[in-house]
């Protein structure tokens, strides 16, 4: 009888854990949309790069692993011409951990 209870308990715990992690079905954990500031540069490519670096800095505040632009979803870089032959770009996207990586929910440390 004790083994039956242990198996039932283990099955219940697995089902509860799976239900508590809806993003696990996709294999990725994502945060809310993050937007960079408006990056400015002499060329559009440089402005895009600066915007994604800025986005990565902001997304990284969610924790280790969220800062990778390549792993984000629903992402876009919107650019327009600026004054004096410059370009201005803003990067927008939902930061996601790479597939198979679990979030770290440890305590935050004040620096």
Coordinates of N, CA, C and O in Angstrom, one line a residue:
X1 N 0.8 -1.2 0.0 CA 0.0 0.0 0.0 C 0.9 1.3 0.0 O 0.5 2.2 -0.6
X2 N 2.0 1.2 0.7 CA 2.8 2.4 0.8 C 3.4 2.8 -0.6 O 3.5 3.9 -0.9
X3 N 3.8 1.8 -1.4 CA 4.3 2.0 -2.7 C 3.3 2.7 -3.6 O 3.6 3.5 -4.4
X4 N 2.0 2.3 -3.5 CA 0.9 2.9 -4.3 C 0.8 4.3 -4.0 O 0.6 5.2 -4.8
X5 N 0.8 4.7 -2.7 CA 0.7 6.1 -2.3 C 1.9 6.9 -2.8 O 1.8 8.0 -3.3
X6 N 3.1 6.3 -2.7 CA 4.3 7.0 -3.2 C 4.2 7.3 -4.7 O 4.5 8.4 -5.2
X7 N 3.7 6.3 -5.5 CA 3.6 6.5 -6.9 C 2.5 7.6 -7.2 O 2.7 8.5 -8.1
X8 N 1.4 7.5 -6.5 CA 0.3 8.5 -6.8 C 0.8 9.9 -6.4 O 0.6 10.9 -7.1
X9 N 1.6 10.0 -5.3 CA 2.1 11.3 -4.9 C 3.1 11.8 -5.9 O 3.0 13.0 -6.3
X10 N 3.9 10.9 -6.5 CA 4.9 11.4 -7.5 C 4.2 11.8 -8.7 O 4.6 12.8 -9.3
X11 N 3.2 11.1 -9.2 CA 2.4 11.5 -10.4 C 1.7 12.8 -10.1 O 1.8 13.7 -11.0
X12 N 1.1 13.0 -9.0 CA 0.5 14.3 -8.6 C 1.5 15.5 -8.6 O 1.2 16.5 -9.1
X13 N 2.6 15.2 -8.1 CA 3.7 16.3 -8.0 C 4.1 16.7 -9.4 O 4.3 17.8 -9.7
X14 N 4.3 15.7 -10.3 CA 4.8 15.9 -11.6 C 3.7 16.7 -12.4 O 4.0 17.7 -13.1
X15 N 2.4 16.3 -12.2 CA 1.4 17.0 -12.9 C 1.2 18.5 -12.4 O 1.0 19.4 -13.2
X16 N 1.4 18.7 -11.1 CA 1.3 20.0 -10.5 C 2.5 20.9 -11.0 O 2.3 22.0 -11.4
X17 N 3.7 20.3 -11.1 CA 4.8 21.1 -11.6 C 4.6 21.4 -13.1 O 4.9 22.6 -13.5
X18 N 4.2 20.5 -13.9 CA 4.0 20.8 -15.3 C 2.9 21.9 -15.5 O 3.1 22.7 -16.4
X19 N 1.9 21.9 -14.7 CA 0.8 22.9 -14.8 C 1.3 24.2 -14.4 O 0.8 25.2 -14.9
X20 N 2.2 24.3 -13.5 CA 2.7 25.6 -13.0 C 3.7 26.2 -13.9 O 4.1 27.4 -13.7
X21 N 4.1 25.5 -15.0 CA 5.1 26.1 -15.9 C 4.5 26.1 -17.3 O 4.9 25.3 -18.1
X22 N 3.6 27.0 -17.6 CA 3.0 27.0 -18.9 C 4.0 27.2 -20.1 O 3.8 26.7 -21.2
X23 N 5.0 28.0 -19.9 CA 6.0 28.2 -20.9 C 6.8 27.0 -21.2 O 7.5 26.9 -22.3
X24 N 6.8 26.0 -20.3 CA 7.6 24.8 -20.5 C 7.2 24.0 -21.8 O 8.0 23.3 -22.4
X25 N 5.9 24.1 -22.1 CA 5.4 23.5 -23.3 C 6.2 24.0 -24.6 O 6.4 23.2 -25.5
X26 N 6.5 25.3 -24.6 CA 7.2 25.8 -25.7 C 8.7 25.6 -25.6 O 9.5 25.7 -26.5
X27 N 9.1 25.2 -24.3 CA 10.6 25.0 -24.1 C 11.3 26.3 -23.8 O 12.5 26.3 -23.6
X28 N 10.6 27.4 -23.7 CA 11.2 28.7 -23.4 C 10.5 29.5 -22.4 O 9.2 29.4 -22.3
X29 N 11.2 30.3 -21.6 CA 10.6 31.2 -20.6 C 10.8 32.6 -21.1 O 12.0 32.9 -21.4
X30 N 9.8 33.4 -21.2 CA 9.9 34.8 -21.8 C 9.3 35.8 -20.8 O 8.4 35.5 -20.0
X31 N 9.9 37.0 -20.8 CA 9.4 38.1 -20.0 C 8.5 39.0 -20.8 O 8.2 38.7 -22.0
X32 N 8.1 40.1 -20.2 CA 7.3 41.1 -20.9 C 8.2 41.9 -21.9 O 9.4 41.9 -21.8
X33 N 7.5 42.5 -22.8 CA 8.2 43.3 -23.8 C 9.1 44.3 -23.2 O 8.8 45.0 -22.3
X34 N 10.3 44.4 -23.8 CA 11.3 45.4 -23.4 C 11.6 46.3 -24.6 O 11.6 45.8 -25.8
X35 N 11.8 47.6 -24.4 CA 12.1 48.5 -25.4 C 13.4 49.2 -25.1 O 13.6 49.6 -24.0
X36 N 14.3 49.3 -26.1 CA 15.5 50.1 -25.9 C 15.2 51.6 -25.9 O 14.1 52.0 -26.2
X37 N 16.2 52.4 -25.6 CA 16.0 53.8 -25.9 C 16.3 54.0 -27.4 O 16.6 53.1 -28.1
X38 N 16.2 55.3 -27.8 CA 16.4 55.6 -29.2 C 17.9 55.8 -29.4 O 18.5 56.7 -28.9
X39 N 18.5 54.8 -30.1 CA 19.9 54.9 -30.4 C 20.2 55.6 -31.7 O 19.4 55.5 -32.7
X40 N 21.2 56.4 -31.8 CA 21.6 57.2 -32.9 C 23.0 56.9 -33.4 O 23.9 56.7 -32.6
X41 N 23.1 56.9 -34.7 CA 24.4 56.6 -35.3 C 24.5 57.2 -36.7 O 23.5 57.6 -37.3
X42 N 25.7 57.1 -37.3 CA 25.9 57.7 -38.6 C 25.3 56.8 -39.7 O 24.9 57.3 -40.8
X43 N 25.3 55.5 -39.5 CA 24.7 54.6 -40.5 C 23.5 53.8 -39.8 O 23.4 53.7 -38.6
X44 N 22.6 53.3 -40.7 CA 21.5 52.6 -40.1 C 21.9 51.3 -39.5 O 21.4 50.9 -38.4
X45 N 22.9 50.6 -40.0 CA 23.4 49.4 -39.4 C 24.0 49.6 -38.0 O 23.8 48.9 -37.1
X46 N 24.7 50.7 -37.9 CA 25.3 51.1 -36.6 C 24.2 51.4 -35.6 O 24.3 51.1 -34.4
X47 N 23.2 52.1 -36.0 CA 22.1 52.5 -35.1 C 21.3 51.3 -34.7 O 20.9 51.1 -33.5
X48 N 21.1 50.3 -35.6 CA 20.4 49.0 -35.3 C 21.3 48.3 -34.2 O 20.7 47.8 -33.2
X49 N 22.6 48.2 -34.4 CA 23.4 47.5 -33.5 C 23.4 48.2 -32.1 O 23.3 47.5 -31.1
X50 N 23.4 49.5 -32.1 CA 23.4 50.2 -30.8 C 22.1 50.0 -30.1 O 22.0 49.8 -28.9
X51 N 21.0 49.9 -30.9 CA 19.7 49.7 -30.3 C 19.5 48.3 -29.7 O 19.0 48.2 -28.6
X52 N 20.1 47.3 -30.4 CA 20.0 46.0 -29.8 C 20.9 45.8 -28.6 O 20.5 45.1 -27.7
X53 N 22.0 46.5 -28.6 CA 22.9 46.4 -27.4 C 22.2 47.1 -26.2 O 22.2 46.6 -25.1
X54 N 21.5 48.2 -26.4 CA 20.8 48.9 -25.4 C 19.6 48.0 -24.9 O 19.4 47.9 -23.7
X55 N 18.9 47.3 -25.8 CA 17.8 46.4 -25.5 C 18.4 45.3 -24.6 O 17.8 44.9 -23.6
X56 N 19.5 44.7 -25.0 CA 20.2 43.6 -24.2 C 20.5 44.0 -22.8 O 20.3 43.3 -21.9
X57 N 20.9 45.3 -22.6 CA 21.2 45.8 -21.3 C 19.9 45.8 -20.4 O 19.9 45.4 -19.3
X58 N 18.9 46.3 -21.0 CA 17.6 46.4 -20.3 C 17.0 45.0 -20.0 O 16.5 44.7 -18.9
X59 N 17.0 44.1 -21.0 CA 16.5 42.8 -20.9 C 17.2 42.0 -19.8 O 16.7 41.2 -19.1
X60 N 18.6 42.2 -19.8 CA 19.4 41.5 -18.8 C 19.0 41.8 -17.4 O 19.4 41.0 -16.5
X61 N 18.2 42.8 -17.1 CA 17.8 43.1 -15.7 C 16.8 42.0 -15.2 O 16.6 41.9 -14.0
X62 N 16.2 41.2 -16.1 CA 15.3 40.1 -15.7 C 16.1 39.0 -15.1 O 15.6 38.2 -14.4
X63 N 17.4 38.9 -15.5 CA 18.2 37.8 -15.0 C 19.1 37.3 -16.0 O 19.0 37.6 -17.2
X64 N 20.1 36.4 -15.6 CA 21.0 35.9 -16.5 C 20.3 35.0 -17.6 O 19.5 34.2 -17.3
X65 N 20.7 35.3 -18.9 CA 20.2 34.6 -20.0 C 19.1 35.3 -20.8 O 18.9 35.0 -22.0
X66 N 18.5 36.3 -20.2 CA 17.4 37.0 -20.9 C 18.0 38.1 -21.8 O 17.3 38.7 -22.6
X67 N 19.3 38.4 -21.7 CA 19.9 39.5 -22.5 C 20.2 39.2 -24.0 O 20.5 40.1 -24.7
X68 N 19.9 38.0 -24.4 CA 20.3 37.6 -25.8 C 19.2 38.0 -26.8 O 18.1 37.4 -26.8
X69 N 19.5 39.0 -27.6 CA 18.6 39.4 -28.7 C 18.2 38.3 -29.6 O 17.0 38.2 -30.0
X70 N 19.1 37.4 -29.9 CA 18.8 36.3 -30.8 C 17.8 35.3 -30.2 O 17.0 34.7 -30.9
X71 N 17.6 35.2 -28.9 CA 16.7 34.4 -28.2 C 15.3 35.0 -28.0 O 14.4 34.4 -27.6
X72 N 15.2 36.3 -28.2 CA 14.0 37.0 -28.0 C 12.9 36.7 -29.0 O 13.2 36.1 -30.1
X73 N 11.6 37.0 -28.7 CA 10.6 36.7 -29.7 C 9.8 38.0 -29.8 O 9.9 38.9 -29.0
X74 N 9.0 38.0 -30.9 CA 8.2 39.2 -31.2 C 9.1 40.5 -31.3 O 8.7 41.5 -30.8
X75 N 10.2 40.3 -31.9 CA 11.2 41.4 -31.9 C 11.2 42.2 -33.2 O 10.8 41.7 -34.3
X76 N 11.6 43.5 -33.1 CA 11.7 44.3 -34.2 C 12.6 45.5 -33.9 O 12.8 45.8 -32.8
X77 N 13.2 46.0 -35.0 CA 14.1 47.2 -34.8 C 13.5 48.2 -35.8 O 13.5 48.0 -37.0
X78 N 13.0 49.3 -35.2 CA 12.3 50.4 -36.0 C 13.3 51.5 -36.1 O 13.8 52.1 -35.1
X79 N 13.6 51.9 -37.4 CA 14.5 53.0 -37.6 C 13.9 54.1 -38.5 O 12.9 53.9 -39.2
X80 N 14.5 55.3 -38.3 CA 14.1 56.4 -39.2 C 15.3 57.4 -39.3 O 16.2 57.3 -38.5
X81 N 15.2 58.2 -40.3 CA 16.3 59.2 -40.5 C 16.3 60.2 -39.4 O 15.2 60.7 -39.0
X82 N 17.4 60.6 -39.0 CA 17.5 61.6 -38.0 C 18.1 62.9 -38.6 O 18.4 63.0 -39.8
X83 N 18.4 63.9 -37.7 CA 19.0 65.1 -38.3 C 20.5 64.9 -38.7 O 21.1 64.0 -38.2
X84 N 20.9 65.7 -39.6 CA 22.3 65.8 -40.0 C 22.8 64.4 -40.5 O 23.9 64.0 -40.0
X85 N 22.1 63.8 -41.3 CA 22.5 62.5 -41.9 C 22.8 61.4 -40.9 O 23.8 60.7 -41.0
X86 N 21.9 61.3 -39.9 CA 22.1 60.2 -38.9 C 20.8 59.3 -39.0 O 19.9 59.6 -39.7
X87 N 20.9 58.2 -38.3 CA 19.8 57.3 -38.2 C 19.5 57.0 -36.7 O 20.4 57.0 -35.9
X88 N 18.2 56.9 -36.4 CA 17.8 56.6 -35.1 C 17.0 55.3 -35.1 O 16.1 55.1 -35.9
X89 N 17.3 54.4 -34.1 CA 16.6 53.1 -34.1 C 16.2 52.8 -32.7 O 16.8 53.1 -31.7
X90 N 15.1 52.0 -32.5 CA 14.6 51.5 -31.3 C 14.4 50.0 -31.5 O 13.7 49.6 -32.4
X91 N 14.9 49.2 -30.5 CA 14.7 47.7 -30.5 C 13.6 47.4 -29.5 O 13.6 47.9 -28.4
X92 N 12.7 46.5 -30.0 CA 11.6 46.1 -29.1 C 11.5 44.6 -29.2 O 11.6 44.0 -30.3
X93 N 11.3 43.9 -28.1 CA 11.1 42.4 -28.1 C 10.9 41.9 -26.8 O 11.1 42.5 -25.8
X94 N 10.4 40.6 -26.7 CA 10.2 39.9 -25.5 C 11.4 39.1 -25.2 O 11.7 38.2 -26.0
X95 N 12.1 39.4 -24.1 CA 13.3 38.6 -23.8 C 12.9 37.2 -23.4 O 12.0 37.0 -22.6
X96 N 13.6 36.2 -23.9 CA 13.4 34.8 -23.7 C 14.7 34.1 -23.3 O 15.7 34.4 -23.9
X97 N 14.6 33.1 -22.4 CA 15.7 32.3 -22.2 C 15.9 31.3 -23.4 O 14.9 31.0 -24.0
X98 N 17.1 30.9 -23.6 CA 17.3 29.9 -24.7 C 16.5 28.7 -24.4 O 16.3 28.4 -23.2
X99 N 16.1 27.9 -25.4 CA 15.3 26.7 -25.2 C 16.0 25.8 -24.3 O 17.2 25.5 -24.4
X100 N 15.3 25.2 -23.3 CA 15.8 24.3 -22.4 C 16.4 24.9 -21.1 O 16.7 24.2 -20.2
X101 N 16.6 26.2 -21.1 CA 17.2 26.9 -19.9 C 16.1 27.3 -18.9 O 15.1 27.9 -19.4
X102 N 16.2 26.9 -17.7 CA 15.2 27.3 -16.7 C 15.6 28.6 -16.0 O 16.8 28.9 -15.9
X103 N 14.6 29.4 -15.6 CA 14.9 30.7 -15.0 C 15.4 30.5 -13.6 O 15.1 29.5 -12.9
X104 N 16.3 31.4 -13.2 CA 16.8 31.4 -11.8 C 16.0 32.3 -11.0 O 15.8 33.5 -11.3
X105 N 15.4 31.7 -9.9 CA 14.5 32.5 -9.1 C 15.2 32.7 -7.7 O 14.5 32.8 -6.7
X106 N 16.5 32.9 -7.7 CA 17.2 33.2 -6.5 C 16.9 34.6 -6.0 O 16.4 35.4 -6.7
X107 N 17.3 34.9 -4.7 CA 17.1 36.2 -4.2 C 18.0 37.2 -4.9 O 19.1 37.0 -5.3
X108 N 17.5 38.4 -5.2 CA 18.2 39.5 -5.8 C 19.2 40.1 -4.8 O 18.9 40.2 -3.6
X109 N 20.3 40.5 -5.3 CA 21.4 41.1 -4.4 C 21.5 42.6 -4.7 O 21.5 43.0 -5.9
X110 N 21.5 43.4 -3.7 CA 21.7 44.8 -3.8 C 23.2 45.0 -4.0 O 24.0 44.5 -3.2
X111 N 23.5 45.8 -5.0 CA 25.0 46.1 -5.2 C 25.3 47.5 -4.8 O 24.5 48.4 -4.8

